[in-house]
Amino acid sequence: MKNYFSIKQAAEIVGMTSEALRHYDRIGIVKPCYRDESSGYRYYSEQELVKLQTIALLKSMDFTLTEIGDILQLDNLHKVIEALKQAEENANKKIAYLQYAKEKIKRAYTDYENKLNNIDTKKDNFFVMHIPKRVILISNNMEHASLKNLWNYHEHFYNQLDTSLESQFLFEDMAGMITTPEKSRLFAICLKYPSVEELTILPEGDYLCANCTEENKDIVLRELLHKLKTESNICPNVIVHIISVTGILQWSYQIQILLN
């Protein structure tokens, strides 16, 4: 039948199952344009195929079938445009999240490959490193590293901002923790930022550093502080921990203390 497609053909074209098309027919979202009375076979035109492909796209953006049905039935162009703009925004959020997850997975399997190949990525126990100025946004309430805090910490910091400022910020894909005598808080390093009071400066300078894990962090920190006290008579008020996610459920630290 010219320009008509059986349910099997239509399902193959749009990448769905025949049962899915039957379900959409039953609930009235997309009905076949023609049904053969003698055989009962359903046939779809190109117009219905476009609707089916639209359903697949909207489902991938987490719209429910009820919401999709409402969009397909809208005859108000302003409402259609508004709905599709929302779909685009959902798609952008999903792409950003998947890219973020991809980077974490890549970092994890790289670390596992290094362990498998016995590659030691750690530096000497204590070393001095010159670090440029860093602008950071300190968390209002996250006090320590945890799986919950580290998995998508950027979202926490964007939520902390006034909505009018969100687009003016860009954070480095690296977490940190700053400790003072008063408190410890996680922070994000700002790559792009406006001039606002909420920001804190980590000054440029030479930092005494040490690599450690969650398990030996306290021991390494005590040794580092002892070295500073005995060799340089320095008792720091600010201690920086840069956090590196080294596996899906693992992370390590680089302790950094300003020397000058």
Short mmCIF file of N, CA and C in Angstrom, two decimals, residues 3-145:
data_model
loop_
_atom_site.label_atom_id
_atom_site.label_comp_id
_atom_site.label_asym_id
_atom_site.label_seq_id
_atom_site.Cartn_x
_atom_site.Cartn_y
_atom_site.Cartn_z
N ASN A 3 2.73 4.64 0.45
CA ASN A 3 2.81 5.66 1.51
C ASN A 3 2.13 5.25 2.80
N TYR A 4 1.84 3.97 2.95
CA TYR A 4 1.31 3.46 4.21
C TYR A 4 2.24 2.36 4.71
N PHE A 5 2.30 2.24 6.01
CA PHE A 5 3.23 1.30 6.62
C PHE A 5 2.49 0.42 7.61
N SER A 6 2.79 -0.86 7.56
CA SER A 6 2.20 -1.78 8.53
C SER A 6 2.74 -1.45 9.92
N ILE A 7 2.11 -2.01 10.95
CA ILE A 7 2.57 -1.73 12.30
C ILE A 7 4.01 -2.22 12.50
N LYS A 8 4.35 -3.35 11.88
CA LYS A 8 5.71 -3.85 11.99
C LYS A 8 6.70 -2.92 11.30
N GLN A 9 6.36 -2.45 10.09
CA GLN A 9 7.24 -1.54 9.36
C GLN A 9 7.40 -0.22 10.11
N ALA A 10 6.29 0.31 10.61
CA ALA A 10 6.33 1.58 11.34
C ALA A 10 7.19 1.46 12.59
N ALA A 11 7.04 0.35 13.31
CA ALA A 11 7.82 0.14 14.53
C ALA A 11 9.31 0.09 14.22
N GLU A 12 9.69 -0.56 13.14
CA GLU A 12 11.10 -0.65 12.76
C GLU A 12 11.65 0.71 12.38
N ILE A 13 10.85 1.51 11.67
CA ILE A 13 11.32 2.82 11.20
C ILE A 13 11.60 3.75 12.38
N VAL A 14 10.71 3.75 13.39
CA VAL A 14 10.85 4.68 14.51
C VAL A 14 11.61 4.08 15.69
N GLY A 15 12.04 2.83 15.56
CA GLY A 15 12.82 2.22 16.62
C GLY A 15 12.01 1.85 17.85
N MET A 16 10.78 1.42 17.66
CA MET A 16 9.92 1.01 18.77
C MET A 16 9.47 -0.43 18.53
N THR A 17 8.72 -0.96 19.48
CA THR A 17 8.14 -2.28 19.31
C THR A 17 6.71 -2.15 18.80
N SER A 18 6.23 -3.20 18.19
CA SER A 18 4.84 -3.19 17.72
C SER A 18 3.88 -3.04 18.89
N GLU A 19 4.22 -3.63 20.04
CA GLU A 19 3.36 -3.52 21.21
C GLU A 19 3.28 -2.08 21.70
N ALA A 20 4.39 -1.33 21.60
CA ALA A 20 4.36 0.08 22.00
C ALA A 20 3.38 0.86 21.13
N LEU A 21 3.40 0.59 19.81
CA LEU A 21 2.48 1.27 18.92
C LEU A 21 1.03 0.91 19.23
N ARG A 22 0.80 -0.36 19.56
CA ARG A 22 -0.56 -0.78 19.94
C ARG A 22 -1.00 -0.06 21.22
N HIS A 23 -0.05 0.10 22.15
CA HIS A 23 -0.36 0.80 23.41
C HIS A 23 -0.72 2.26 23.14
N TYR A 24 0.05 2.93 22.27
CA TYR A 24 -0.25 4.32 21.95
C TYR A 24 -1.61 4.44 21.26
N ASP A 25 -1.96 3.43 20.49
CA ASP A 25 -3.28 3.39 19.84
C ASP A 25 -4.37 3.27 20.91
N ARG A 26 -4.17 2.36 21.88
CA ARG A 26 -5.19 2.13 22.91
C ARG A 26 -5.44 3.37 23.76
N ILE A 27 -4.35 4.12 24.09
CA ILE A 27 -4.53 5.29 24.97
C ILE A 27 -4.79 6.57 24.18
N GLY A 28 -4.80 6.46 22.85
CA GLY A 28 -5.22 7.58 22.02
C GLY A 28 -4.16 8.61 21.70
N ILE A 29 -2.87 8.30 21.96
CA ILE A 29 -1.81 9.28 21.64
C ILE A 29 -1.55 9.32 20.14
N VAL A 30 -1.33 8.16 19.55
CA VAL A 30 -1.14 8.07 18.09
C VAL A 30 -1.94 6.87 17.59
N LYS A 31 -2.91 7.15 16.78
CA LYS A 31 -3.73 6.09 16.20
C LYS A 31 -3.35 5.90 14.74
N PRO A 32 -3.40 4.68 14.25
CA PRO A 32 -3.12 4.45 12.83
C PRO A 32 -4.18 5.19 11.99
N CYS A 33 -3.74 5.67 10.84
CA CYS A 33 -4.67 6.45 10.02
C CYS A 33 -5.64 5.55 9.24
N TYR A 34 -5.31 4.27 9.16
CA TYR A 34 -6.17 3.37 8.37
C TYR A 34 -6.13 1.97 8.98
N ARG A 35 -7.30 1.35 9.05
CA ARG A 35 -7.38 -0.02 9.52
C ARG A 35 -8.17 -0.84 8.51
N ASP A 36 -7.57 -1.92 8.03
CA ASP A 36 -8.25 -2.79 7.07
C ASP A 36 -9.36 -3.56 7.79
N GLU A 37 -10.61 -3.37 7.36
CA GLU A 37 -11.75 -3.96 8.06
C GLU A 37 -11.76 -5.48 7.96
N SER A 38 -11.30 -6.00 6.84
CA SER A 38 -11.34 -7.45 6.66
C SER A 38 -10.25 -8.17 7.44
N SER A 39 -9.04 -7.59 7.49
CA SER A 39 -7.91 -8.24 8.17
C SER A 39 -7.67 -7.68 9.58
N GLY A 40 -8.13 -6.46 9.83
CA GLY A 40 -7.88 -5.81 11.11
C GLY A 40 -6.49 -5.20 11.22
N TYR A 41 -5.71 -5.25 10.13
CA TYR A 41 -4.34 -4.72 10.16
C TYR A 41 -4.37 -3.19 10.26
N ARG A 42 -3.42 -2.65 11.03
CA ARG A 42 -3.28 -1.20 11.19
C ARG A 42 -2.24 -0.69 10.19
N TYR A 43 -2.48 0.50 9.69
CA TYR A 43 -1.53 1.13 8.77
C TYR A 43 -1.30 2.58 9.20
N TYR A 44 -0.02 2.98 9.06
CA TYR A 44 0.38 4.33 9.47
C TYR A 44 0.89 5.12 8.27
N SER A 45 0.61 6.41 8.27
CA SER A 45 1.13 7.29 7.24
C SER A 45 2.40 7.97 7.77
N GLU A 46 3.05 8.76 6.93
CA GLU A 46 4.26 9.47 7.35
C GLU A 46 3.94 10.46 8.48
N GLN A 47 2.73 10.99 8.49
CA GLN A 47 2.34 11.92 9.54
C GLN A 47 2.37 11.26 10.92
N GLU A 48 1.87 10.03 10.99
CA GLU A 48 1.90 9.31 12.26
C GLU A 48 3.34 8.93 12.65
N LEU A 49 4.18 8.63 11.65
CA LEU A 49 5.58 8.32 11.95
C LEU A 49 6.29 9.51 12.60
N VAL A 50 5.99 10.71 12.10
CA VAL A 50 6.57 11.92 12.70
C VAL A 50 6.15 12.03 14.16
N LYS A 51 4.87 11.77 14.45
CA LYS A 51 4.38 11.83 15.83
C LYS A 51 5.09 10.78 16.70
N LEU A 52 5.27 9.58 16.15
CA LEU A 52 5.93 8.53 16.91
C LEU A 52 7.39 8.89 17.22
N GLN A 53 8.05 9.48 16.25
CA GLN A 53 9.43 9.90 16.48
C GLN A 53 9.49 11.03 17.50
N THR A 54 8.50 11.91 17.49
CA THR A 54 8.42 12.98 18.49
C THR A 54 8.23 12.40 19.88
N ILE A 55 7.39 11.36 19.98
CA ILE A 55 7.18 10.70 21.27
C ILE A 55 8.50 10.13 21.79
N ALA A 56 9.26 9.47 20.91
CA ALA A 56 10.53 8.88 21.32
C ALA A 56 11.49 9.95 21.85
N LEU A 57 11.54 11.10 21.17
CA LEU A 57 12.42 12.18 21.61
C LEU A 57 11.98 12.74 22.97
N LEU A 58 10.68 12.97 23.13
CA LEU A 58 10.18 13.54 24.38
C LEU A 58 10.34 12.56 25.53
N LYS A 59 10.17 11.26 25.27
CA LYS A 59 10.38 10.26 26.33
C LYS A 59 11.83 10.25 26.78
N SER A 60 12.76 10.46 25.85
CA SER A 60 14.17 10.47 26.21
C SER A 60 14.51 11.66 27.09
N MET A 61 13.63 12.67 27.10
CA MET A 61 13.83 13.85 27.94
C MET A 61 12.97 13.77 29.20
N ASP A 62 12.47 12.56 29.50
CA ASP A 62 11.76 12.27 30.75
C ASP A 62 10.36 12.87 30.83
N PHE A 63 9.75 13.17 29.68
CA PHE A 63 8.34 13.56 29.70
C PHE A 63 7.49 12.29 29.87
N THR A 64 6.42 12.41 30.64
CA THR A 64 5.50 11.29 30.80
C THR A 64 4.60 11.19 29.57
N LEU A 65 3.95 10.02 29.40
CA LEU A 65 3.05 9.87 28.27
C LEU A 65 1.88 10.85 28.35
N THR A 66 1.44 11.15 29.56
CA THR A 66 0.36 12.15 29.71
C THR A 66 0.81 13.51 29.21
N GLU A 67 2.03 13.91 29.60
CA GLU A 67 2.57 15.21 29.15
C GLU A 67 2.77 15.21 27.64
N ILE A 68 3.24 14.08 27.10
CA ILE A 68 3.46 13.99 25.65
C ILE A 68 2.12 14.09 24.92
N GLY A 69 1.10 13.42 25.44
CA GLY A 69 -0.22 13.49 24.82
C GLY A 69 -0.74 14.91 24.79
N ASP A 70 -0.52 15.65 25.88
CA ASP A 70 -0.97 17.05 25.93
C ASP A 70 -0.24 17.89 24.88
N ILE A 71 1.08 17.65 24.73
CA ILE A 71 1.85 18.41 23.74
C ILE A 71 1.37 18.13 22.34
N LEU A 72 1.13 16.85 22.03
CA LEU A 72 0.71 16.48 20.67
C LEU A 72 -0.67 17.01 20.33
N GLN A 73 -1.49 17.24 21.35
CA GLN A 73 -2.86 17.71 21.10
C GLN A 73 -3.00 19.22 21.15
N LEU A 74 -1.92 19.93 21.53
CA LEU A 74 -2.02 21.38 21.62
C LEU A 74 -2.22 22.00 20.24
N ASP A 75 -3.19 22.89 20.15
CA ASP A 75 -3.38 23.62 18.88
C ASP A 75 -3.00 25.10 19.05
N ASN A 76 -2.53 25.45 20.25
CA ASN A 76 -2.05 26.80 20.51
C ASN A 76 -0.54 26.82 20.29
N LEU A 77 -0.11 27.53 19.23
CA LEU A 77 1.31 27.50 18.87
C LEU A 77 2.20 28.05 19.98
N HIS A 78 1.72 29.03 20.72
CA HIS A 78 2.53 29.58 21.82
C HIS A 78 2.80 28.50 22.87
N LYS A 79 1.78 27.71 23.18
CA LYS A 79 1.94 26.65 24.17
C LYS A 79 2.84 25.53 23.64
N VAL A 80 2.73 25.25 22.34
CA VAL A 80 3.60 24.24 21.73
C VAL A 80 5.05 24.67 21.83
N ILE A 81 5.30 25.94 21.48
CA ILE A 81 6.67 26.47 21.53
C ILE A 81 7.20 26.42 22.96
N GLU A 82 6.37 26.80 23.94
CA GLU A 82 6.78 26.78 25.33
C GLU A 82 7.13 25.36 25.79
N ALA A 83 6.30 24.40 25.37
CA ALA A 83 6.53 23.00 25.74
C ALA A 83 7.83 22.48 25.13
N LEU A 84 8.08 22.82 23.87
CA LEU A 84 9.29 22.34 23.20
C LEU A 84 10.54 23.01 23.74
N LYS A 85 10.43 24.26 24.17
CA LYS A 85 11.57 24.92 24.81
C LYS A 85 11.91 24.23 26.13
N GLN A 86 10.87 23.79 26.85
CA GLN A 86 11.10 23.05 28.08
C GLN A 86 11.79 21.72 27.77
N ALA A 87 11.38 21.11 26.67
CA ALA A 87 12.01 19.86 26.25
C ALA A 87 13.49 20.08 25.94
N GLU A 88 13.80 21.19 25.29
CA GLU A 88 15.19 21.51 24.97
C GLU A 88 16.00 21.72 26.26
N GLU A 89 15.42 22.42 27.24
CA GLU A 89 16.11 22.64 28.51
C GLU A 89 16.37 21.32 29.22
N ASN A 90 15.38 20.42 29.20
CA ASN A 90 15.57 19.10 29.81
C ASN A 90 16.69 18.34 29.12
N ALA A 91 16.75 18.47 27.79
CA ALA A 91 17.80 17.77 27.04
C ALA A 91 19.18 18.31 27.41
N ASN A 92 19.29 19.63 27.55
CA ASN A 92 20.58 20.23 27.91
C ASN A 92 21.04 19.75 29.29
N LYS A 93 20.09 19.67 30.24
CA LYS A 93 20.44 19.21 31.58
C LYS A 93 20.89 17.75 31.54
N LYS A 94 20.20 16.95 30.74
CA LYS A 94 20.54 15.53 30.66
C LYS A 94 21.92 15.35 30.01
N ILE A 95 22.21 16.13 28.97
CA ILE A 95 23.51 16.05 28.31
C ILE A 95 24.62 16.44 29.28
N ALA A 96 24.40 17.51 30.05
CA ALA A 96 25.40 17.97 31.01
C ALA A 96 25.65 16.90 32.07
N TYR A 97 24.57 16.27 32.55
CA TYR A 97 24.72 15.25 33.59
C TYR A 97 25.46 14.02 33.04
N LEU A 98 25.11 13.61 31.82
CA LEU A 98 25.77 12.45 31.23
C LEU A 98 27.26 12.72 30.99
N GLN A 99 27.58 13.95 30.56
CA GLN A 99 28.98 14.31 30.36
C GLN A 99 29.74 14.27 31.68
N TYR A 100 29.08 14.77 32.74
CA TYR A 100 29.67 14.76 34.07
C TYR A 100 29.92 13.33 34.53
N ALA A 101 28.90 12.47 34.34
CA ALA A 101 29.03 11.06 34.73
C ALA A 101 30.12 10.37 33.92
N LYS A 102 30.22 10.70 32.63
CA LYS A 102 31.23 10.11 31.76
C LYS A 102 32.64 10.44 32.26
N GLU A 103 32.86 11.70 32.66
CA GLU A 103 34.17 12.10 33.16
C GLU A 103 34.53 11.35 34.44
N LYS A 104 33.55 11.16 35.33
CA LYS A 104 33.81 10.43 36.56
C LYS A 104 34.15 8.96 36.27
N ILE A 105 33.42 8.36 35.34
CA ILE A 105 33.68 6.96 34.98
C ILE A 105 35.06 6.84 34.34
N LYS A 106 35.42 7.77 33.47
CA LYS A 106 36.73 7.75 32.83
C LYS A 106 37.84 7.87 33.87
N ARG A 107 37.66 8.77 34.84
CA ARG A 107 38.64 8.95 35.89
C ARG A 107 38.78 7.68 36.72
N ALA A 108 37.64 7.02 36.95
CA ALA A 108 37.65 5.80 37.77
C ALA A 108 38.39 4.68 37.05
N TYR A 109 38.05 4.42 35.76
CA TYR A 109 38.71 3.28 35.11
C TYR A 109 40.18 3.56 34.83
N THR A 110 40.55 4.85 34.67
CA THR A 110 41.97 5.18 34.52
C THR A 110 42.74 4.84 35.78
N ASP A 111 42.14 5.16 36.93
CA ASP A 111 42.78 4.83 38.20
C ASP A 111 42.90 3.32 38.37
N TYR A 112 41.84 2.57 38.02
CA TYR A 112 41.89 1.11 38.13
C TYR A 112 42.93 0.52 37.19
N GLU A 113 43.05 1.09 35.97
CA GLU A 113 44.06 0.61 35.03
C GLU A 113 45.47 0.84 35.57
N ASN A 114 45.67 2.02 36.20
CA ASN A 114 46.98 2.31 36.80
C ASN A 114 47.32 1.31 37.89
N LYS A 115 46.32 0.98 38.71
CA LYS A 115 46.55 -0.01 39.78
C LYS A 115 46.84 -1.38 39.19
N LEU A 116 46.10 -1.73 38.12
CA LEU A 116 46.31 -3.03 37.48
C LEU A 116 47.71 -3.14 36.90
N ASN A 117 48.21 -2.02 36.36
CA ASN A 117 49.53 -2.00 35.74
C ASN A 117 50.64 -1.59 36.71
N ASN A 118 50.27 -1.49 38.00
CA ASN A 118 51.24 -1.14 39.06
C ASN A 118 51.93 0.19 38.79
N ILE A 119 51.16 1.17 38.33
CA ILE A 119 51.71 2.50 38.09
C ILE A 119 51.51 3.33 39.36
N ASP A 120 52.60 3.81 39.93
CA ASP A 120 52.52 4.64 41.14
C ASP A 120 52.39 6.08 40.73
N THR A 121 51.20 6.66 40.95
CA THR A 121 50.95 8.04 40.53
C THR A 121 51.24 9.03 41.66
N LYS A 122 51.66 8.56 42.84
CA LYS A 122 51.89 9.47 43.96
C LYS A 122 53.28 10.10 43.87
N LYS A 123 53.38 11.32 44.41
CA LYS A 123 54.66 12.00 44.46
C LYS A 123 55.34 11.68 45.79
N ASP A 124 56.44 12.38 46.06
CA ASP A 124 57.11 12.20 47.33
C ASP A 124 56.15 12.55 48.47
N ASN A 125 56.46 12.06 49.68
CA ASN A 125 55.59 12.28 50.83
C ASN A 125 55.29 13.76 51.04
N PHE A 126 56.32 14.60 51.04
CA PHE A 126 56.14 16.04 51.21
C PHE A 126 56.88 16.75 50.08
N PHE A 127 56.25 17.74 49.51
CA PHE A 127 56.88 18.47 48.42
C PHE A 127 56.31 19.88 48.37
N VAL A 128 57.08 20.81 47.81
CA VAL A 128 56.66 22.20 47.69
C VAL A 128 56.21 22.44 46.25
N MET A 129 55.08 23.10 46.11
CA MET A 129 54.54 23.39 44.78
C MET A 129 54.04 24.83 44.74
N HIS A 130 54.40 25.53 43.67
CA HIS A 130 53.92 26.90 43.49
C HIS A 130 52.55 26.85 42.82
N ILE A 131 51.56 27.47 43.45
CA ILE A 131 50.18 27.38 42.97
C ILE A 131 49.66 28.80 42.71
N PRO A 132 49.07 29.05 41.54
CA PRO A 132 48.51 30.38 41.26
C PRO A 132 47.30 30.69 42.16
N LYS A 133 46.90 31.94 42.15
CA LYS A 133 45.72 32.36 42.91
C LYS A 133 44.49 31.58 42.45
N ARG A 134 43.68 31.19 43.42
CA ARG A 134 42.43 30.49 43.12
C ARG A 134 41.26 31.22 43.79
N VAL A 135 40.19 31.34 43.03
CA VAL A 135 38.96 31.93 43.56
C VAL A 135 38.00 30.79 43.84
N ILE A 136 37.49 30.72 45.06
CA ILE A 136 36.65 29.58 45.44
C ILE A 136 35.32 30.06 46.01
N LEU A 137 34.32 29.21 45.87
CA LEU A 137 33.02 29.40 46.50
C LEU A 137 32.89 28.31 47.56
N ILE A 138 32.74 28.73 48.81
CA ILE A 138 32.69 27.79 49.93
C ILE A 138 31.25 27.37 50.19
N SER A 139 31.05 26.10 50.44
CA SER A 139 29.72 25.57 50.72
C SER A 139 29.17 26.14 52.02
N ASN A 140 27.87 26.32 52.03
CA ASN A 140 27.21 26.79 53.26
C ASN A 140 27.09 25.70 54.31
N ASN A 141 27.07 24.42 53.87
CA ASN A 141 26.76 23.37 54.85
C ASN A 141 27.50 22.05 54.67
N MET A 142 28.19 21.82 53.55
CA MET A 142 28.88 20.54 53.37
C MET A 142 30.21 20.58 54.10
N GLU A 143 30.34 19.76 55.15
CA GLU A 143 31.50 19.84 56.03
C GLU A 143 32.60 18.83 55.73
N HIS A 144 32.30 17.80 54.97
CA HIS A 144 33.32 16.77 54.72
C HIS A 144 33.02 16.06 53.41
N ALA A 145 34.03 15.36 52.92
CA ALA A 145 33.88 14.59 51.68
C ALA A 145 33.06 13.34 51.96
#
